[in-house]
Short mmCIF file of C-alpha atoms in Angstrom, two decimals:
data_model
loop_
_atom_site.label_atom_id
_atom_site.label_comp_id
_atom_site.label_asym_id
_atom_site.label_seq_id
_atom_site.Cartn_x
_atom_site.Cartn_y
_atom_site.Cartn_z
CA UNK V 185 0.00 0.00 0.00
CA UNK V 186 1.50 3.44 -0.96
CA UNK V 187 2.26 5.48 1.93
CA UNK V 188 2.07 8.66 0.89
CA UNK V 189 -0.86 11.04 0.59
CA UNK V 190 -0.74 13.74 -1.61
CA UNK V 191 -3.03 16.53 -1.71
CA UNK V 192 -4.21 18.03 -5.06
CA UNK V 193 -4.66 21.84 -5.88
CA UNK V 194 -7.55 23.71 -6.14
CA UNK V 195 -10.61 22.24 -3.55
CA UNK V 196 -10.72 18.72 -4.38
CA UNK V 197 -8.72 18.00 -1.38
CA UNK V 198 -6.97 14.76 -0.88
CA UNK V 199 -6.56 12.12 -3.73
CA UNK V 200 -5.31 8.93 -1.79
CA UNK V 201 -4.35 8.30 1.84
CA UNK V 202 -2.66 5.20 2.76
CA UNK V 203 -4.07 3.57 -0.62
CA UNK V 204 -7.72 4.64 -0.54
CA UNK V 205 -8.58 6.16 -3.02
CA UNK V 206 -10.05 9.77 -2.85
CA UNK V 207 -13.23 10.47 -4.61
CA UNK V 208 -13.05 13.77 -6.60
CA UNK V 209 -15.20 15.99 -5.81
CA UNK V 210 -16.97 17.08 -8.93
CA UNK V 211 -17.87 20.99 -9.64
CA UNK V 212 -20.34 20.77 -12.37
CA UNK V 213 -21.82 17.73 -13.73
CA UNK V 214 -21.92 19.02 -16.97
CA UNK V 215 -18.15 19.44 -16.87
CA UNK V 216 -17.64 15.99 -15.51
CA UNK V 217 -19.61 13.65 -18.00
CA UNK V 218 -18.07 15.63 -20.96
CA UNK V 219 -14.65 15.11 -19.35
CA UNK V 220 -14.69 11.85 -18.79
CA UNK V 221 -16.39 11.02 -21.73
CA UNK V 222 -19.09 8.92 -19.85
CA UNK V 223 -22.52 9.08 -20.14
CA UNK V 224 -25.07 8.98 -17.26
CA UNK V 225 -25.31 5.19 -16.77
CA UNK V 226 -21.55 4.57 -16.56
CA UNK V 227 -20.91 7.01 -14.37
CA UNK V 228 -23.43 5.83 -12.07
CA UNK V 229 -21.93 2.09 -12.62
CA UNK V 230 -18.57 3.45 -12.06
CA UNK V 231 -19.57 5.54 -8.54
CA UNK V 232 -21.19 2.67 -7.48
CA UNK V 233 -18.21 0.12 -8.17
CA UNK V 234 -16.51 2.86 -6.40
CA UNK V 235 -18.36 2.55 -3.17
CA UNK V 236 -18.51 -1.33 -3.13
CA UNK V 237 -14.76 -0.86 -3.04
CA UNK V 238 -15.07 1.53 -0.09
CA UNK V 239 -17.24 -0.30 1.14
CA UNK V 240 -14.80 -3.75 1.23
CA UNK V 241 -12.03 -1.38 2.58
CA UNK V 242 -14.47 -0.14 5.65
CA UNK V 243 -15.20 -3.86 6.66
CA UNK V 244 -11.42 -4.44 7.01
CA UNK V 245 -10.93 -1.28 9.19
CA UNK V 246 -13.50 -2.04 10.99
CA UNK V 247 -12.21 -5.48 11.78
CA UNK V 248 -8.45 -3.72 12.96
CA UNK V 249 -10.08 -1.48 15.08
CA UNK V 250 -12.17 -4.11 17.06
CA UNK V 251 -8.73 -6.15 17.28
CA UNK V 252 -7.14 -3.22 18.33
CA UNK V 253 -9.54 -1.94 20.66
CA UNK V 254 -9.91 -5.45 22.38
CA UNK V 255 -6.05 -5.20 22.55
CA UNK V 256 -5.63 -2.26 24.58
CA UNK V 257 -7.60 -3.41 28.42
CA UNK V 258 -5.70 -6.67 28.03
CA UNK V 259 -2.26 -4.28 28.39
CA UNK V 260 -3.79 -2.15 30.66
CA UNK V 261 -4.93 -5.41 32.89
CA UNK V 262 -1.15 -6.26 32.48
CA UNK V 263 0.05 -3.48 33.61
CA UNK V 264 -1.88 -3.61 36.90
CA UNK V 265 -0.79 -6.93 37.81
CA UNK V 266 2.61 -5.91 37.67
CA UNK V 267 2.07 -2.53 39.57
CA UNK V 268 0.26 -4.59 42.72
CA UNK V 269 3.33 -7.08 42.59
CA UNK V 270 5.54 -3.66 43.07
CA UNK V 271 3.28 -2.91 45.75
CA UNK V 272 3.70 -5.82 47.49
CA UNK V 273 7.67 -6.05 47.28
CA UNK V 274 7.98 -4.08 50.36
CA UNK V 275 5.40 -5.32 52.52
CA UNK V 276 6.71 -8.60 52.91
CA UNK V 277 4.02 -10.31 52.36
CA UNK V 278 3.08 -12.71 49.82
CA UNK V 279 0.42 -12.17 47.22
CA UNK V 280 -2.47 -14.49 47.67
CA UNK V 281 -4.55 -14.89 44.64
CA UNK V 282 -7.92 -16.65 43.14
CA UNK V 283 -7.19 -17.77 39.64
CA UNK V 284 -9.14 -19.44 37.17
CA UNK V 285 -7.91 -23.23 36.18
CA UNK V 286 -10.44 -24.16 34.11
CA UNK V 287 -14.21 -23.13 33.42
CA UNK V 288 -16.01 -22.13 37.16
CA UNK V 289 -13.01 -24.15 38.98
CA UNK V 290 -10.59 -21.88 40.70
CA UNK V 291 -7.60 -22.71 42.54
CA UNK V 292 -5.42 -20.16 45.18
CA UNK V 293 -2.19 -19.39 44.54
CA UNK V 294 0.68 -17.73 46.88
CA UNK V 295 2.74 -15.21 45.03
CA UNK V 296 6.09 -14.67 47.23
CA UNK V 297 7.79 -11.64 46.56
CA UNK V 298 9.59 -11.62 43.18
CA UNK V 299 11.91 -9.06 41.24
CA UNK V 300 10.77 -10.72 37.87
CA UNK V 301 7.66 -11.60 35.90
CA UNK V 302 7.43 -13.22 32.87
CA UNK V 303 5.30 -11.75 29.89
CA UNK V 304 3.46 -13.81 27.28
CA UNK V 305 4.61 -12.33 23.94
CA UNK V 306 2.81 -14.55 21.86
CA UNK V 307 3.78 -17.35 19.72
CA UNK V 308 4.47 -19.89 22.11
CA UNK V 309 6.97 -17.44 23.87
CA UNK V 310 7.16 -16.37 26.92
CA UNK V 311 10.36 -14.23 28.59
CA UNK V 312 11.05 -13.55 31.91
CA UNK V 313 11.45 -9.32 32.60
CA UNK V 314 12.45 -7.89 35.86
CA UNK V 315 9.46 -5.41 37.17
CA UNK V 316 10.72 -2.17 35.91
CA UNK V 317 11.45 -3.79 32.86
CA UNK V 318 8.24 -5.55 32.01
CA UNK V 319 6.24 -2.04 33.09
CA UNK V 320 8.57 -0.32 30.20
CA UNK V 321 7.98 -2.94 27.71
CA UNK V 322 4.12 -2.98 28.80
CA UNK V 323 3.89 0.97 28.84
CA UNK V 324 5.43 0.75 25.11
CA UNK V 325 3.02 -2.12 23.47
CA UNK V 326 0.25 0.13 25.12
CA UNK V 327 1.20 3.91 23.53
CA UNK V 328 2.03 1.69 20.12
CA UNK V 329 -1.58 0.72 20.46
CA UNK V 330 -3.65 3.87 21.22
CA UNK V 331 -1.33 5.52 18.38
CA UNK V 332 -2.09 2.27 15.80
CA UNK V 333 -5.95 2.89 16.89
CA UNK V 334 -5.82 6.98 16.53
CA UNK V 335 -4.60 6.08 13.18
CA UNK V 336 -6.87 3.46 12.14
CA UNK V 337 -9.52 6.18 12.81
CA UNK V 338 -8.43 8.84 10.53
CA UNK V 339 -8.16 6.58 8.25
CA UNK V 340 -11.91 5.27 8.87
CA UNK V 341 -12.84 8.84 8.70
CA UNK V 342 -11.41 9.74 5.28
CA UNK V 343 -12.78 7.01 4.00
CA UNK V 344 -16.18 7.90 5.03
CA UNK V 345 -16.23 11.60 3.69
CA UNK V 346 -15.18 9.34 0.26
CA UNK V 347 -17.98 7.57 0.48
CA UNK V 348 -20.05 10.68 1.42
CA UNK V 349 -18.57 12.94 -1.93
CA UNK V 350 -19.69 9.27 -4.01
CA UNK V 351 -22.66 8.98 -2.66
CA UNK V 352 -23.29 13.08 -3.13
CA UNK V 353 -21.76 13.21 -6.90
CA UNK V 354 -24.02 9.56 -7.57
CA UNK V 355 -27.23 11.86 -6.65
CA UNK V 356 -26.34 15.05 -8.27
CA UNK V 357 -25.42 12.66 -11.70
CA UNK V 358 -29.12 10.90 -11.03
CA UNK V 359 -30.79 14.81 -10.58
CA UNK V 360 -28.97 16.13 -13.79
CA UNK V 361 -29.90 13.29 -15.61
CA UNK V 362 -33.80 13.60 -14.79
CA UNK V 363 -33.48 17.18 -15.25
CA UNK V 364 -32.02 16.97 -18.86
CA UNK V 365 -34.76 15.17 -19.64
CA UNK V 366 -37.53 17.05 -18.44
CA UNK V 367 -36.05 20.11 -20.58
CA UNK V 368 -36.11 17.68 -23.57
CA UNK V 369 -39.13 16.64 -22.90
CA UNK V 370 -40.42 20.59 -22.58
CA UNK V 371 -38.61 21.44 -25.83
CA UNK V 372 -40.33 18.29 -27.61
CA UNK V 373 -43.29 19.61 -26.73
CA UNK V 374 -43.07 23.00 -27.67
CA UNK V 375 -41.61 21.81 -30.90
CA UNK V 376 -44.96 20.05 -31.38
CA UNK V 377 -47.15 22.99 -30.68
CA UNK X 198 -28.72 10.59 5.53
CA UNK X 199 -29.68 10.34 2.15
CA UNK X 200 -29.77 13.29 -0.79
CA UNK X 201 -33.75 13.74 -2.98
CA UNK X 202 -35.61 15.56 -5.35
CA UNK X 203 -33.99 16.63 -8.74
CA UNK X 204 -33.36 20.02 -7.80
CA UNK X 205 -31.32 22.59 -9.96
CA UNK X 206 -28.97 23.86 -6.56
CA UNK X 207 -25.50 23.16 -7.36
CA UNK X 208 -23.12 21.23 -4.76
CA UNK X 209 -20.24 23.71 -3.69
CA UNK X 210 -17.00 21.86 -2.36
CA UNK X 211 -18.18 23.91 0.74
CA UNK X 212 -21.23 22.47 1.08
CA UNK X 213 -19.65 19.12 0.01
CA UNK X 214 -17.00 19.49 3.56
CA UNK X 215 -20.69 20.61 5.44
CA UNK X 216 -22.07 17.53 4.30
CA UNK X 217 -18.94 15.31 5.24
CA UNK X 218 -18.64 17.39 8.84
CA UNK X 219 -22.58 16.41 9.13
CA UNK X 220 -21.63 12.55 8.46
CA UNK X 221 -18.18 12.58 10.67
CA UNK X 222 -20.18 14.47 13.57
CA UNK X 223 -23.67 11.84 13.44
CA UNK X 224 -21.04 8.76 13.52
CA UNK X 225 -19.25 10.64 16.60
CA UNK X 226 -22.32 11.14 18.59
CA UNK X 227 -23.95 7.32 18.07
CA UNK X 228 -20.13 6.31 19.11
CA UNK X 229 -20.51 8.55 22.55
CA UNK X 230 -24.00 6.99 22.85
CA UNK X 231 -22.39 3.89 23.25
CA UNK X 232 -19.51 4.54 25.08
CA UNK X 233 -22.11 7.11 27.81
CA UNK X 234 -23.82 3.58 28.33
CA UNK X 235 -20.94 1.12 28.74
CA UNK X 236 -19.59 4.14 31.55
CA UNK X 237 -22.91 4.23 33.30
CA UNK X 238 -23.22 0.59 33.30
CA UNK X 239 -19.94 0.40 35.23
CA UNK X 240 -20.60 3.28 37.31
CA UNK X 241 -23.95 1.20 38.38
CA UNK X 242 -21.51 -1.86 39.39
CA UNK X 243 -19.28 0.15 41.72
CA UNK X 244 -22.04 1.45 43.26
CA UNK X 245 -23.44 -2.37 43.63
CA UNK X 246 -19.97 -3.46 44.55
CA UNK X 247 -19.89 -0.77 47.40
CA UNK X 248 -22.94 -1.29 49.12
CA UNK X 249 -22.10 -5.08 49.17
CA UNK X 250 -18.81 -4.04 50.62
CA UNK X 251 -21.07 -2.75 53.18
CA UNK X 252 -22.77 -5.27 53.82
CA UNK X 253 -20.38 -7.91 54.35
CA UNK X 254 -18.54 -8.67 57.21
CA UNK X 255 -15.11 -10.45 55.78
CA UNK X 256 -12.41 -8.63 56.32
CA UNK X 257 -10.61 -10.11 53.22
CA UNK X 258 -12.17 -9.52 50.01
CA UNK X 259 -11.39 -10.77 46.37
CA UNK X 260 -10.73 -8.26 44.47
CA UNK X 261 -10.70 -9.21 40.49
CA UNK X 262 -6.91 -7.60 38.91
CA UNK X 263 -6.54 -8.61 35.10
CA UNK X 264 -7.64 -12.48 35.23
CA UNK X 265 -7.30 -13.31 39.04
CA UNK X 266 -8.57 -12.25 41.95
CA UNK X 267 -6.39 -11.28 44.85
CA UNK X 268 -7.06 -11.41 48.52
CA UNK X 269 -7.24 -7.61 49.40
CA UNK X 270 -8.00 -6.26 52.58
CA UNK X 271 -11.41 -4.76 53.17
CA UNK X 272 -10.01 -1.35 53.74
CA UNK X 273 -7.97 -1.64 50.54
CA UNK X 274 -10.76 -2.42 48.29
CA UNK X 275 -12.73 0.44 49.31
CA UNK X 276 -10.01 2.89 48.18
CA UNK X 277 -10.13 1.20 45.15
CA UNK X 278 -13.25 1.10 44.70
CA UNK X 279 -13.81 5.00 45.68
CA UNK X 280 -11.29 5.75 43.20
CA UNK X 281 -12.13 3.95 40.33
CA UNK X 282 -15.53 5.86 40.70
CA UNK X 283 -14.30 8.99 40.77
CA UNK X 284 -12.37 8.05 37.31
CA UNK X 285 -15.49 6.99 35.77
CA UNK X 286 -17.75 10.08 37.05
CA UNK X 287 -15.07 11.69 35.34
CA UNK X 288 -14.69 10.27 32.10
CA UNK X 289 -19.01 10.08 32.26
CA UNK X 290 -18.87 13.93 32.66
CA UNK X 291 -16.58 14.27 30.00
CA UNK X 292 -18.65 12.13 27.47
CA UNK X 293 -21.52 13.81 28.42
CA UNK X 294 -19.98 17.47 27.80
CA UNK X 295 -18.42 16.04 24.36
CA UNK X 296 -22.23 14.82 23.39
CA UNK X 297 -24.01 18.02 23.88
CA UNK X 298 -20.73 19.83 21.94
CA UNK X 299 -21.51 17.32 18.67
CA UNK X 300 -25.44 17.69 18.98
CA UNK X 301 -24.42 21.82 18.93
CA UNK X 302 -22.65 21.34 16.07
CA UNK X 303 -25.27 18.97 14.10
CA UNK X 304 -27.68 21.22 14.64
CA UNK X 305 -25.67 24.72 13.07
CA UNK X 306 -24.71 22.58 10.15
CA UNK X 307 -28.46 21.80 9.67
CA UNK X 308 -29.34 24.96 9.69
CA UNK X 309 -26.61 25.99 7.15
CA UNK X 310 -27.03 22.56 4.99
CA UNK X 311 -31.57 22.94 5.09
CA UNK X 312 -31.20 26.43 4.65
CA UNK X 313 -29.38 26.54 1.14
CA UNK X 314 -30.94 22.76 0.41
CA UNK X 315 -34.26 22.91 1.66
CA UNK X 316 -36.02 19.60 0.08
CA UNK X 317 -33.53 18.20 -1.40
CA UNK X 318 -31.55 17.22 1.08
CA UNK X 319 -32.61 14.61 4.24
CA UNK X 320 -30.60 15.12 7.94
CA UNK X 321 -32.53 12.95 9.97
CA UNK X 322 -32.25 9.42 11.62
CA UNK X 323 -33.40 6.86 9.34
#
């Protein structure tokens, strides 16, 4: 996917961000179907192809931004476990804990004081961190998230003033259309007068 | 929000960015709809979660910290529990404020977007 978005002169605004395409906005309708060389019922097709593709490119979004946003307690839940462990290290005491073996059984579990955890990273790996490390490495994966997610919804918002402009130009196409031939229609008549 | 009638007003790019502003601003507010209910749902369960605090009479209670549940003192859990209100009557309050901004807004781009459209153009709710 291209990474760059350029914007264009004049008010059409952006053409592409992060490979969606931008829908140009069109001044005059007249202008555009001349231009393009279309006539009204490709232009619709093509709008409407258009938004399909939008469309496909929303659902995918979408999709990243529920992962993402499902993401985001699960390091935040990480990160309190390991602050209560800190909280504990001076006390003395040992962490007692409820924790889930299997569905509805629990078993307890005695946490003694400990320098280190170890952090799932996924794919079958798991490392062991000392506390100020893992809180670092936690802190981290949880900023790269919320900045992934603030991202992902600029992104979702571009695409949706695209899909707005389509959905606008598909209209304004539609209303020339029925307007060009109403003044046929009036000049046919008058002809016949 | 949908566009009608075959009228003869043409689209400006200006009303065009209205329009898209109208669209960003309606997805905003059902989003804060949402997210108002998920905080006042939670809100409700402190408030459960401190009256049964009150009730009980253990003096070691298990309180729920990413998957387990550690034994906390009674005392403990209260703070907790205190403060994690206070941080959703916050963020509620905030939501809230946020809402009433976007409805503001919806409501001057209406006027703008009915006044030069009249007919032809459809703001509501479906």
């Amino acid at each position: 996917m291209a990474s760059s978005s350029t914007a264009s002169s004049s008010a059409s605004g952006m053409t592409e961000r992060r490979g969606i395409p931008g829908a140009q906005f069109v001044e005059d309708v007249q202008t555009y179907l001349t231009q393009s060389g279309f006539d009204v019922n490709s232009a619709l097709a093509f709008l409407q192809e258009r938004l399909q593709q939008y469309k496909l490119v929303e659902m995918k979004l979408l999709a990243q931004q529920r992962d993402l946003q499902a993401k985001i307690p699960d390091i935040e839940k990480c990160l309190d476990i390991v602050a209560s462990l800190q909280a504990k290290k001076g006390t003395g005491e040992a962490l007692i804990a409820d924790f889930e073996v299997s569905e509805s059984i629990y078993s307890q579990a005695r946490i003694e004081e400990t320098d280190s955890v170890c952090l799932w990273l996924g794919a079958n790996v798991m490392l062991e961190y000392s506390c100020d490390e893992a809180n670092a490495l936690l802190k981290k994966n949880l900023d790269n998230a919320k900045a992934s997610l603030e991202v992902l919804i600029a992104d979702l918002q571009f695409l949706r003033d695209q899909v707005t402009i389509t959905q606008v130009t598909m209209a304004r196409v539609y209303n020339w259309d029925v307007h060009q031939r109403r003044m046929r229609q009036a000049t046919a008549s008058t002809a016949q007068d | 929000m949908q566009q009608g009638g075959g009228s003869d007003t043409e689209v400006t790019w200006e009303d065009q960015q209205n329009i898209n502003k109208f669209g960003r601003l309606n997805n905003r507010f059902h989003e804060l709809e949402d997210e108002i209910k998920i905080a006042k749902e939670t809100n409700e369960n402190l408030e459960d979660a401190s009256n049964e605090l009150i009730l009980t009479d253990e003096e070691v209670i298990r309180f729920q910290i990413g998957e387990v549940f550690a034994h906390v003192p009674k005392d403990e859990v209260e703070n907790r529990i205190e403060q994690m209100k206070e941080v959703t009557s916050k963020k509620l309050g905030t939501l809230e404020e946020e809402k009433e901004a976007v409805l503001a807004q919806m409501a001057e781009l209406k006027k703008i977007l009915y006044g030069k459209f009249k007919d032809s153009i459809n703001l509501e709710e479906e």
